[in-house]
C-alpha cells in the first residue's frame, strides 16, 4: 500500500506550493508558455518595428548625458521580454483564483502599455504622450508585481528588473520632454 501524500496547493495564505503536473497539464503548460512567449514577442516586434534611433527626428532630439548607447537597448529588452513571458506563464500555472486572475489581467495591461510606448514615441514622435503612457506602464508593472507576489513569488521577482528599467525609462523620457519643448 502506498501512503504517499501529495502537498496541497493552496490551503493557507502565502506562496503557492507546486506539485508535479500530470501529462495533460504539462502539454497545456507548454502551449501556454508558447502563447505567453508569442504575446510578448508580438509586443517586442511591434516596438522594434517603429523604434529606431537612426531617424532624423530622433537624432535631432536633445538627450540627457546619462542616455545609454543604442547598442544597450536590444540586449536589455531581450532579457526583460524573456522574463516578462516566463513570469506571466508562471502565474498562469498557479492554481486558479481571484489573485491569479487579477495578476494575469495586470500582465496584459502592462504589455499593452509597453507596446504603445514605442508607437507613441518613435512612431508618432509624441514624447509627451509617450511619457504619460510610460507612467501608466510603471503603475501597471507595479500593480502586476504587487498582485503576483501573492500568487507566485518568483514570478514577481522576475519582473523587478523590468520595473527598475521602466522607472529609468520614465526619467529618460521626462528629460527628453524637458530638453525638447
Coordinates of N, CA, C and O in Angstrom, one line a residue:
X1 N 0.8 -1.2 0.0 CA 0.0 0.0 0.0 C 0.9 1.2 0.0 O 1.8 1.3 0.8
X2 N 0.6 2.2 -0.9 CA 1.4 3.4 -1.0 C 0.7 4.5 -0.2 O -0.4 4.9 -0.3
X3 N 1.5 5.1 0.8 CA 1.0 6.1 1.7 C 1.6 7.5 1.3 O 1.7 8.4 2.1
X4 N 1.9 7.7 0.1 CA 2.5 8.9 -0.4 C 1.4 10.0 -0.3 O 0.3 9.8 -0.8
X5 N 1.7 11.1 0.3 CA 0.8 12.2 0.4 C 1.3 13.4 -0.4 O 2.4 13.8 -0.3
X6 N 0.5 13.8 -1.3 CA 0.9 15.0 -2.2 C 0.6 16.3 -1.5 O -0.4 16.4 -0.8
X7 N 1.4 17.2 -1.6 CA 1.2 18.5 -0.9 C 0.0 19.2 -1.5 O -0.3 19.1 -2.7
X8 N -0.7 19.9 -0.7 CA -1.8 20.7 -1.2 C -1.3 21.9 -1.9 O -0.2 22.3 -1.7
X9 N -2.2 22.5 -2.7 CA -1.7 23.7 -3.5 C -2.1 25.0 -2.9 O -1.4 26.0 -3.2
X10 N -3.1 25.1 -2.0 CA -3.4 26.5 -1.5 C -4.4 26.3 -0.4 O -5.6 26.6 -0.5
X11 N -3.9 26.0 0.8 CA -4.8 25.9 1.9 C -4.5 27.0 3.0 O -5.3 27.2 3.9
X12 N -3.4 27.7 2.8 CA -3.1 28.8 3.7 C -2.6 30.0 2.9 O -2.1 29.8 1.8
X13 N -2.7 31.2 3.3 CA -2.2 32.3 2.5 C -0.7 32.2 2.4 O 0.0 31.7 3.2
X14 N -0.2 32.7 1.3 CA 1.2 32.7 1.1 C 1.5 32.2 -0.3 O 0.6 31.9 -1.1
X15 N 2.8 32.0 -0.6 CA 3.2 31.5 -1.9 C 2.6 30.1 -2.2 O 2.3 29.3 -1.3
X16 N 2.5 29.9 -3.5 CA 1.9 28.6 -3.9 C 2.9 27.5 -3.8 O 4.0 27.6 -4.1
X17 N 2.4 26.3 -3.3 CA 3.2 25.1 -3.3 C 2.9 24.4 -4.6 O 1.7 24.2 -5.0
X18 N 3.9 24.1 -5.4 CA 3.7 23.5 -6.7 C 3.8 22.0 -6.6 O 4.7 21.5 -5.9
X19 N 3.0 21.3 -7.4 CA 3.1 19.8 -7.4 C 3.5 19.5 -8.9 O 3.3 20.3 -9.8
X20 N 3.9 18.2 -9.1 CA 4.2 17.8 -10.4 C 3.0 17.8 -11.2 O 1.9 17.4 -10.8
X21 N 3.1 18.3 -12.5 CA 1.9 18.3 -13.3 C 1.7 17.0 -14.0 O 2.6 16.3 -14.3
X22 N 0.4 16.6 -14.2 CA 0.2 15.4 -14.9 C 0.5 15.6 -16.4 O 0.6 16.8 -16.8
X23 N 0.6 14.5 -17.2 CA 1.0 14.7 -18.6 C 0.1 15.7 -19.4 O 0.6 16.4 -20.2
X24 N -1.2 15.7 -19.1 CA -2.1 16.6 -19.8 C -1.8 18.0 -19.5 O -1.7 18.9 -20.4
X25 N -1.6 18.3 -18.2 CA -1.3 19.7 -17.8 C 0.1 20.1 -18.3 O 0.3 21.3 -18.6
X26 N 1.0 19.2 -18.4 CA 2.3 19.5 -18.9 C 2.2 20.0 -20.3 O 2.9 21.0 -20.7
X27 N 1.4 19.3 -21.1 CA 1.2 19.7 -22.5 C 0.5 21.1 -22.6 O 0.9 21.9 -23.3
X28 N -0.5 21.3 -21.8 CA -1.2 22.6 -21.7 C -0.2 23.7 -21.3 O -0.3 24.8 -21.8
X29 N 0.6 23.3 -20.3 CA 1.6 24.3 -19.8 C 2.6 24.7 -20.9 O 2.9 25.9 -21.0
X30 N 3.0 23.7 -21.7 CA 3.9 24.0 -22.8 C 3.3 24.9 -23.8 O 3.9 25.9 -24.3
X31 N 2.0 24.7 -24.1 CA 1.3 25.5 -25.0 C 1.1 26.9 -24.5 O 1.3 27.9 -25.2
X32 N 0.8 27.0 -23.2 CA 0.6 28.3 -22.5 C 2.0 29.1 -22.6 O 2.0 30.3 -22.8
X33 N 3.1 28.4 -22.3 CA 4.4 29.1 -22.4 C 4.6 29.7 -23.8 O 5.1 30.8 -23.9
X34 N 4.2 28.9 -24.8 CA 4.3 29.4 -26.2 C 3.5 30.6 -26.4 O 3.9 31.5 -27.1
X35 N 2.3 30.6 -25.8 CA 1.3 31.7 -26.0 C 1.9 33.0 -25.3 O 1.9 34.0 -25.9
X36 N 2.4 32.8 -24.1 CA 2.9 33.9 -23.4 C 4.2 34.5 -24.1 O 4.4 35.7 -24.2
X37 N 5.0 33.5 -24.6 CA 6.1 34.0 -25.4 C 5.7 34.7 -26.7 O 6.3 35.7 -27.1
X38 N 4.7 34.2 -27.4 CA 4.2 34.8 -28.6 C 3.6 36.2 -28.4 O 3.9 37.2 -29.1
X39 N 2.8 36.3 -27.3 CA 2.3 37.7 -27.0 C 3.4 38.7 -26.6 O 3.4 39.8 -27.1
X40 N 4.4 38.2 -25.9 CA 5.5 39.1 -25.5 C 6.3 39.4 -26.7 O 6.7 40.6 -26.9
X41 N 6.6 38.4 -27.6 CA 7.3 38.7 -28.8 C 6.5 39.6 -29.7 O 7.1 40.5 -30.3
X42 N 5.2 39.5 -29.7 CA 4.4 40.4 -30.5 C 4.6 41.9 -30.1 O 4.7 42.8 -30.9
X43 N 4.5 42.1 -28.8 CA 4.7 43.5 -28.3 C 6.2 43.9 -28.6 O 6.3 45.1 -29.0
X44 N 7.1 43.1 -28.4 CA 8.5 43.4 -28.8 C 8.7 43.7 -30.3 O 9.3 44.7 -30.6
X45 N 8.1 42.9 -31.1 CA 8.2 43.1 -32.5 C 7.5 44.4 -33.0 O 8.0 45.1 -33.8
X46 N 6.4 44.7 -32.4 CA 5.7 45.9 -32.7 C 6.6 47.1 -32.3 O 6.7 48.1 -33.1
X47 N 7.2 47.1 -31.1 CA 8.1 48.1 -30.7 C 9.3 48.3 -31.6 O 9.7 49.3 -32.0
X48 N 9.9 47.1 -31.9 CA 11.1 47.1 -32.8 C 10.7 47.7 -34.2 O 11.6 48.3 -34.8
X49 N 9.5 47.4 -34.6 CA 9.1 47.9 -36.0 C 9.2 49.4 -36.1 O 9.5 49.9 -37.2
X50 N 8.8 50.1 -35.1 CA 8.7 51.5 -35.1 C 9.9 52.2 -34.4 O 10.1 53.4 -34.6
X51 N 10.7 51.4 -33.6 CA 11.8 52.0 -32.8 C 13.0 52.1 -33.7 O 13.5 51.1 -34.1
X52 N 13.5 53.3 -33.8 CA 14.8 53.4 -34.5 C 15.4 54.7 -34.0 O 14.9 55.8 -34.0
X53 N 16.6 54.5 -33.5 CA 17.4 55.7 -33.1 C 18.2 56.3 -34.3 O 18.9 57.2 -34.1
X54 N 17.9 55.8 -35.5 CA 18.6 56.3 -36.6 C 17.7 57.1 -37.5 O 18.0 57.3 -38.7
X55 N 16.7 57.7 -37.0 CA 15.8 58.6 -37.8 C 16.3 60.0 -37.6 O 16.9 60.3 -36.5
X56 N 16.1 60.8 -38.5 CA 16.5 62.3 -38.4 C 15.8 62.9 -37.2 O 16.4 63.6 -36.4
X57 N 14.5 62.6 -37.0 CA 13.8 63.1 -35.8 C 14.5 62.8 -34.5 O 14.7 63.6 -33.7
X58 N 14.8 61.5 -34.3 CA 15.4 61.1 -33.1 C 16.8 61.6 -32.9 O 17.2 62.1 -31.8
X59 N 17.6 61.7 -34.0 CA 18.9 62.2 -33.9 C 18.9 63.7 -33.5 O 19.8 64.1 -32.8
X60 N 17.9 64.4 -33.9 CA 17.8 65.8 -33.6 C 17.4 66.1 -32.1 O 17.5 67.3 -31.7
X61 N 16.8 65.2 -31.5 CA 16.4 65.4 -30.1 C 17.6 65.6 -29.2 O 18.6 65.0 -29.4
X62 N 17.4 66.6 -28.3 CA 18.4 66.8 -27.3 C 18.2 65.7 -26.2 O 17.1 65.7 -25.5
X63 N 19.2 64.9 -25.9 CA 19.1 63.8 -25.0 C 20.0 64.0 -23.8 O 21.0 64.7 -23.9
X64 N 19.6 63.5 -22.6 CA 20.4 63.7 -21.4 C 21.8 62.9 -21.6 O 21.9 61.9 -22.3
X65 N 22.7 63.4 -20.8 CA 24.1 62.7 -20.9 C 24.1 61.3 -20.3 O 25.0 60.5 -20.7
X66 N 23.1 60.9 -19.5 CA 23.0 59.6 -19.0 C 22.2 58.6 -19.9 O 22.0 57.5 -19.4
X67 N 21.9 59.0 -21.1 CA 21.2 58.1 -22.0 C 22.2 57.0 -22.4 O 23.3 57.3 -22.8
X68 N 21.8 55.8 -22.2 CA 22.6 54.6 -22.6 C 22.9 54.6 -24.1 O 22.0 55.1 -24.9
X69 N 24.0 54.0 -24.6 CA 24.2 53.9 -26.0 C 23.1 53.0 -26.6 O 22.6 52.1 -26.0
X70 N 22.8 53.2 -27.9 CA 21.8 52.5 -28.6 C 22.0 51.0 -28.5 O 21.0 50.2 -28.4
X71 N 23.2 50.5 -28.5 CA 23.5 49.1 -28.6 C 23.1 48.4 -27.3 O 23.1 47.2 -27.2
X72 N 22.8 49.1 -26.2 CA 22.4 48.6 -24.9 C 21.0 48.1 -24.9 O 20.6 47.1 -24.3
X73 N 20.1 48.8 -25.6 CA 18.7 48.6 -25.5 C 18.3 47.2 -26.0 O 17.4 46.6 -25.4
X74 N 18.8 46.7 -27.1 CA 18.4 45.4 -27.7 C 18.7 44.3 -26.7 O 17.8 43.5 -26.4
X75 N 19.9 44.1 -26.2 CA 20.2 43.1 -25.2 C 19.3 43.2 -23.9 O 18.8 42.2 -23.4
X76 N 19.2 44.4 -23.4 CA 18.4 44.6 -22.2 C 17.0 44.2 -22.4 O 16.4 43.4 -21.6
X77 N 16.4 44.7 -23.5 CA 15.0 44.4 -23.7 C 14.8 42.9 -24.0 O 13.7 42.3 -23.7
X78 N 15.8 42.2 -24.7 CA 15.6 40.8 -24.9 C 15.5 40.0 -23.6 O 14.6 39.2 -23.5
X79 N 16.4 40.3 -22.7 CA 16.3 39.7 -21.4 C 15.0 40.0 -20.7 O 14.3 39.1 -20.1
X80 N 14.6 41.3 -20.7 CA 13.4 41.7 -20.0 C 12.2 41.1 -20.6 O 11.3 40.6 -19.8
X81 N 12.1 41.0 -21.9 CA 10.9 40.4 -22.5 C 10.8 38.9 -22.2 O 9.8 38.3 -22.0
X82 N 12.0 38.2 -22.1 CA 12.0 36.8 -21.7 C 11.5 36.6 -20.3 O 10.7 35.7 -20.0
X83 N 11.9 37.5 -19.4 CA 11.4 37.4 -18.0 C 10.0 37.7 -17.9 O 9.2 37.1 -17.1
X84 N 9.5 38.7 -18.7 CA 8.1 39.0 -18.7 C 7.2 37.8 -19.1 O 6.2 37.5 -18.5
X85 N 7.6 37.2 -20.2 CA 6.9 36.0 -20.7 C 6.9 34.9 -19.7 O 5.8 34.3 -19.4
X86 N 8.1 34.5 -19.1 CA 8.1 33.4 -18.1 C 7.4 33.8 -16.9 O 6.7 32.9 -16.3
X87 N 7.4 35.0 -16.4 CA 6.7 35.4 -15.3 C 5.2 35.2 -15.5 O 4.5 34.7 -14.6
X88 N 4.7 35.7 -16.6 CA 3.2 35.5 -16.9 C 2.8 34.1 -17.0 O 1.8 33.7 -16.4
X89 N 3.7 33.3 -17.6 CA 3.4 31.8 -17.7 C 3.4 31.2 -16.3 O 2.5 30.4 -16.0
X90 N 4.3 31.6 -15.4 CA 4.3 31.0 -14.1 C 3.1 31.4 -13.3 O 2.5 30.5 -12.6
X91 N 2.6 32.6 -13.5 CA 1.3 33.0 -12.8 C 0.2 32.1 -13.4 O -0.7 31.6 -12.7
X92 N 0.2 31.9 -14.7 CA -0.9 31.1 -15.3 C -0.9 29.7 -14.8 O -1.9 29.1 -14.6
X93 N 0.3 29.1 -14.5 CA 0.4 27.7 -14.0 C 0.0 27.6 -12.5 O -0.2 26.5 -12.0
X94 N -0.2 28.7 -11.8 CA -0.6 28.7 -10.4 C -2.1 28.3 -10.3 O -2.8 28.5 -11.3
X95 N -2.5 27.8 -9.2 CA -3.9 27.5 -9.0 C -4.8 28.7 -9.3 O -4.5 29.8 -9.0
X96 N -5.9 28.4 -9.9 CA -6.9 29.4 -10.3 C -7.4 30.1 -9.0 O -7.5 29.5 -8.0
X97 N -7.8 31.3 -9.2 CA -8.3 32.1 -8.1 C -8.4 33.6 -8.5 O -7.9 34.0 -9.5
X98 N -9.0 34.4 -7.6 CA -9.1 35.8 -7.9 C -7.7 36.5 -8.0 O -7.6 37.3 -8.9
X99 N -6.8 36.1 -7.1 CA -5.5 36.8 -7.2 C -4.8 36.5 -8.5 O -4.1 37.3 -9.1
X100 N -4.9 35.2 -8.9 CA -4.2 34.8 -10.2 C -4.9 35.6 -11.4 O -4.2 36.1 -12.2
X101 N -6.2 35.7 -11.4 CA -6.9 36.4 -12.4 C -6.5 37.8 -12.5 O -6.3 38.4 -13.5
X102 N -6.4 38.4 -11.3 CA -6.0 39.9 -11.2 C -4.6 40.0 -11.7 O -4.3 41.0 -12.5
X103 N -3.7 39.2 -11.3 CA -2.3 39.3 -11.8 C -2.2 39.1 -13.3 O -1.5 39.8 -14.0
X104 N -2.9 38.2 -13.8 CA -2.9 38.0 -15.3 C -3.5 39.2 -16.0 O -3.0 39.5 -17.1
X105 N -4.5 39.8 -15.5 CA -5.1 41.0 -16.1 C -4.0 42.1 -16.1 O -3.8 42.8 -17.1
X106 N -3.3 42.3 -15.0 CA -2.2 43.3 -14.9 C -1.1 43.0 -15.9 O -0.5 43.9 -16.5
X107 N -0.8 41.7 -16.1 CA 0.2 41.3 -17.0 C -0.2 41.8 -18.4 O 0.6 42.3 -19.1
X108 N -1.4 41.6 -18.8 CA -1.9 42.0 -20.1 C -1.9 43.5 -20.2 O -1.5 44.1 -21.3
X109 N -2.3 44.2 -19.2 CA -2.3 45.7 -19.2 C -0.9 46.2 -19.4 O -0.7 47.1 -20.3
X110 N 0.0 45.7 -18.6 CA 1.4 46.3 -18.8 C 2.0 46.0 -20.1 O 2.7 46.8 -20.7
X111 N 1.6 44.8 -20.7 CA 2.1 44.5 -22.0 C 1.6 45.5 -23.1 O 2.3 45.9 -24.0
X112 N 0.3 45.8 -22.9 CA -0.3 46.8 -23.8 C 0.3 48.2 -23.7 O 0.6 48.8 -24.8
X113 N 0.5 48.7 -22.5 CA 1.2 49.9 -22.4 C 2.6 49.9 -22.9 O 3.1 50.8 -23.5
X114 N 3.3 48.8 -22.7 CA 4.6 48.6 -23.2 C 4.7 48.7 -24.7 O 5.5 49.5 -25.3
X115 N 3.8 48.1 -25.4 CA 3.7 48.1 -26.9 C 3.3 49.5 -27.4 O 3.9 50.0 -28.4
X116 N 2.5 50.2 -26.6 CA 2.0 51.5 -27.0 C 3.1 52.6 -26.9 O 3.2 53.5 -27.7
X117 N 4.1 52.4 -26.0 CA 5.1 53.4 -25.8 C 5.9 53.6 -27.1 O 6.1 54.8 -27.5
X118 N 6.4 52.6 -27.6 CA 7.3 52.7 -28.8 C 6.5 53.4 -30.0 O 7.1 54.2 -30.7
X119 N 5.2 53.0 -30.1 CA 4.4 53.6 -31.2 C 4.3 55.1 -31.0 O 4.4 55.9 -31.9
X120 N 4.0 55.5 -29.7 CA 3.8 56.9 -29.4 C 5.1 57.7 -29.6 O 5.2 58.7 -30.2
X121 N 6.2 57.1 -29.0 CA 7.5 57.9 -29.0 C 8.1 57.9 -30.4 O 8.4 58.9 -31.0
X122 N 8.4 56.7 -30.9 CA 9.1 56.6 -32.2 C 8.2 56.7 -33.4 O 8.6 57.3 -34.4
X123 N 7.0 56.1 -33.4 CA 6.1 56.1 -34.5 C 5.4 57.4 -34.7 O 5.4 57.9 -35.8
X124 N 4.9 58.0 -33.6 CA 4.1 59.2 -33.7 C 4.9 60.5 -33.4 O 4.5 61.6 -33.5
X125 N 6.1 60.3 -32.9 CA 7.0 61.4 -32.4 C 6.3 62.3 -31.4 O 6.3 63.5 -31.5
X126 N 5.7 61.6 -30.4 CA 5.0 62.3 -29.3 C 5.6 61.9 -28.0 O 5.0 61.1 -27.2
X127 N 6.7 62.5 -27.6 CA 7.4 62.2 -26.4 C 6.5 62.5 -25.1 O 6.6 61.7 -24.2
X128 N 5.7 63.5 -25.2 CA 4.8 63.8 -24.0 C 3.8 62.7 -23.8 O 3.5 62.3 -22.7
X129 N 3.1 62.3 -24.9 CA 2.1 61.3 -24.8 C 2.8 59.9 -24.4 O 2.3 59.1 -23.6
X130 N 4.0 59.7 -24.9 CA 4.8 58.5 -24.5 C 5.1 58.6 -23.1 O 5.1 57.5 -22.4
X131 N 5.4 59.7 -22.5 CA 5.7 59.8 -21.1 C 4.4 59.5 -20.3 O 4.5 58.8 -19.3
X132 N 3.3 59.9 -20.7 CA 2.0 59.6 -20.0 C 1.8 58.1 -20.0 O 1.5 57.4 -19.0
X133 N 2.1 57.5 -21.2 CA 2.0 56.0 -21.3 C 3.0 55.3 -20.4 O 2.6 54.3 -19.8
X134 N 4.2 55.9 -20.4 CA 5.2 55.2 -19.6 C 4.9 55.3 -18.1 O 5.2 54.4 -17.4
X135 N 4.3 56.4 -17.7 CA 3.9 56.5 -16.3 C 2.8 55.4 -16.0 O 2.8 54.8 -14.9
X136 N 1.9 55.2 -16.9 CA 0.8 54.2 -16.8 C 1.5 52.8 -16.8 O 1.1 51.9 -16.1
X137 N 2.5 52.6 -17.6 CA 3.2 51.4 -17.7 C 3.9 51.1 -16.3 O 3.8 50.0 -15.8
X138 N 4.5 52.1 -15.8 CA 5.2 52.0 -14.5 C 4.1 51.5 -13.4 O 4.4 50.6 -12.6
X139 N 3.0 52.2 -13.4 CA 1.9 51.8 -12.5 C 1.4 50.4 -12.7 O 1.2 49.7 -11.7
X140 N 1.2 50.0 -13.9 CA 0.7 48.7 -14.2 C 1.7 47.6 -13.9 O 1.4 46.5 -13.4
X141 N 3.0 47.8 -14.1 CA 4.0 46.9 -13.7 C 4.1 46.8 -12.2 O 4.2 45.7 -11.7
X142 N 4.0 47.9 -11.5 CA 4.0 47.9 -10.1 C 2.8 47.1 -9.6 O 2.9 46.3 -8.6
X143 N 1.6 47.3 -10.1 CA 0.4 46.5 -9.8 C 0.6 45.0 -10.1 O 0.2 44.2 -9.3
X144 N 1.2 44.7 -11.2 CA 1.5 43.3 -11.5 C 2.4 42.7 -10.5 O 2.1 41.6 -10.0
X145 N 3.5 43.4 -10.1 CA 4.4 42.8 -9.1 C 3.6 42.6 -7.8 O 3.8 41.6 -7.1
X146 N 2.9 43.6 -7.4 CA 2.2 43.6 -6.1 C 1.1 42.4 -6.0 O 1.0 41.7 -5.0
X147 N 0.4 42.2 -7.1 CA -0.6 41.1 -7.1 C 0.1 39.7 -7.3 O -0.4 38.7 -6.8
X148 N 1.2 39.7 -8.1 CA 1.8 38.5 -8.4 C 2.6 37.9 -7.2 O 2.6 36.7 -7.0
X149 N 3.1 38.7 -6.3 CA 3.8 38.2 -5.2 C 3.0 37.3 -4.3 O 3.5 36.4 -3.6
X150 N 1.7 37.4 -4.3 CA 0.8 36.5 -3.5 C 0.4 35.3 -4.3 O -0.1 34.3 -3.7
X151 N 0.7 35.3 -5.6 CA 0.4 34.1 -6.4 C 1.6 33.3 -6.6 O 1.5 32.0 -6.5
X152 N 2.7 33.9 -7.0 CA 3.9 33.2 -7.3 C 5.1 34.2 -7.1 O 5.4 35.0 -7.9
X153 N 5.7 34.0 -5.9 CA 6.8 35.0 -5.6 C 7.9 35.1 -6.6 O 8.4 36.1 -6.9
X154 N 8.4 33.9 -7.1 CA 9.5 34.0 -8.1 C 9.0 34.8 -9.4 O 9.8 35.5 -10.0
X155 N 7.8 34.6 -9.7 CA 7.3 35.4 -10.9 C 7.3 36.9 -10.7 O 7.6 37.6 -11.6
X156 N 7.0 37.3 -9.4 CA 7.1 38.7 -9.1 C 8.5 39.2 -9.2 O 8.8 40.2 -9.7
X157 N 9.4 38.4 -8.6 CA 10.9 38.8 -8.6 C 11.4 38.9 -10.0 O 12.3 39.7 -10.3
X158 N 10.9 38.0 -10.9 CA 11.4 38.0 -12.3 C 11.2 39.4 -13.0 O 12.0 39.7 -13.9
X159 N 10.1 40.1 -12.7 CA 9.9 41.3 -13.3 C 10.4 42.6 -12.6 O 10.2 43.7 -13.1
X160 N 11.0 42.4 -11.5 CA 11.6 43.6 -10.8 C 12.7 44.3 -11.6 O 12.7 45.5 -11.5
X161 N 13.5 43.6 -12.4 CA 14.4 44.3 -13.2 C 13.7 45.2 -14.3 O 14.1 46.3 -14.6
X162 N 12.6 44.6 -14.8 CA 11.7 45.4 -15.7 C 11.2 46.6 -15.1 O 11.2 47.7 -15.6
X163 N 10.7 46.4 -13.8 CA 10.2 47.6 -13.1 C 11.3 48.7 -12.9 O 11.0 49.9 -13.1
X164 N 12.5 48.3 -12.6 CA 13.6 49.2 -12.5 C 13.9 49.9 -13.8 O 14.1 51.1 -13.9
X165 N 13.9 49.1 -14.9 CA 14.2 49.7 -16.2 C 13.1 50.7 -16.7 O 13.4 51.7 -17.2
X166 N 11.8 50.3 -16.4 CA 10.7 51.2 -16.7 C 10.8 52.5 -15.9 O 10.6 53.6 -16.5
X167 N 11.2 52.4 -14.7 CA 11.4 53.6 -13.9 C 12.5 54.5 -14.5 O 12.4 55.7 -14.6
X168 N 13.6 53.9 -14.9 CA 14.7 54.6 -15.5 C 14.2 55.2 -16.9 O 14.6 56.4 -17.2
X169 N 13.4 54.4 -17.6 CA 12.9 54.9 -18.9 C 12.0 56.2 -18.7 O 12.0 57.1 -19.5
X170 N 11.3 56.2 -17.6 CA 10.5 57.4 -17.3 C 11.4 58.6 -17.1 O 11.0 59.7 -17.5
X171 N 12.5 58.4 -16.4 CA 13.4 59.5 -16.2 C 14.0 60.0 -17.5 O 14.0 61.2 -17.8
X172 N 14.4 59.1 -18.4 CA 14.9 59.4 -19.7 C 13.8 60.2 -20.5 O 14.1 61.2 -21.1
X173 N 12.6 59.6 -20.6 CA 11.6 60.2 -21.3 C 11.2 61.6 -20.8 O 11.1 62.5 -21.6
X174 N 11.2 61.7 -19.5 CA 10.8 63.1 -18.9 C 11.9 64.1 -19.3 O 11.7 65.2 -19.6
X175 N 13.2 63.6 -19.2 CA 14.3 64.5 -19.6 C 14.3 64.9 -21.0 O 14.6 66.1 -21.4
X176 N 13.9 64.0 -21.9 CA 13.8 64.3 -23.3 C 12.7 65.3 -23.5 O 12.8 66.3 -24.3
X177 N 11.6 65.2 -22.8 CA 10.5 66.1 -22.9 C 10.9 67.5 -22.5 O 10.7 68.5 -23.1
X178 N 11.7 67.5 -21.3 CA 12.1 68.8 -20.8 C 13.1 69.5 -21.7 O 13.1 70.7 -21.9
X179 N 14.0 68.7 -22.3 CA 15.0 69.3 -23.2 C 14.5 69.7 -24.6 O 15.2 70.3 -25.3
X180 N 13.4 69.2 -24.9 CA 12.8 69.4 -26.3 C 11.4 70.0 -26.2 O 10.4 69.3 -26.5
X181 N 11.2 71.2 -25.8 CA 9.9 71.8 -25.6 C 9.1 71.9 -26.9 O 9.6 71.9 -27.9

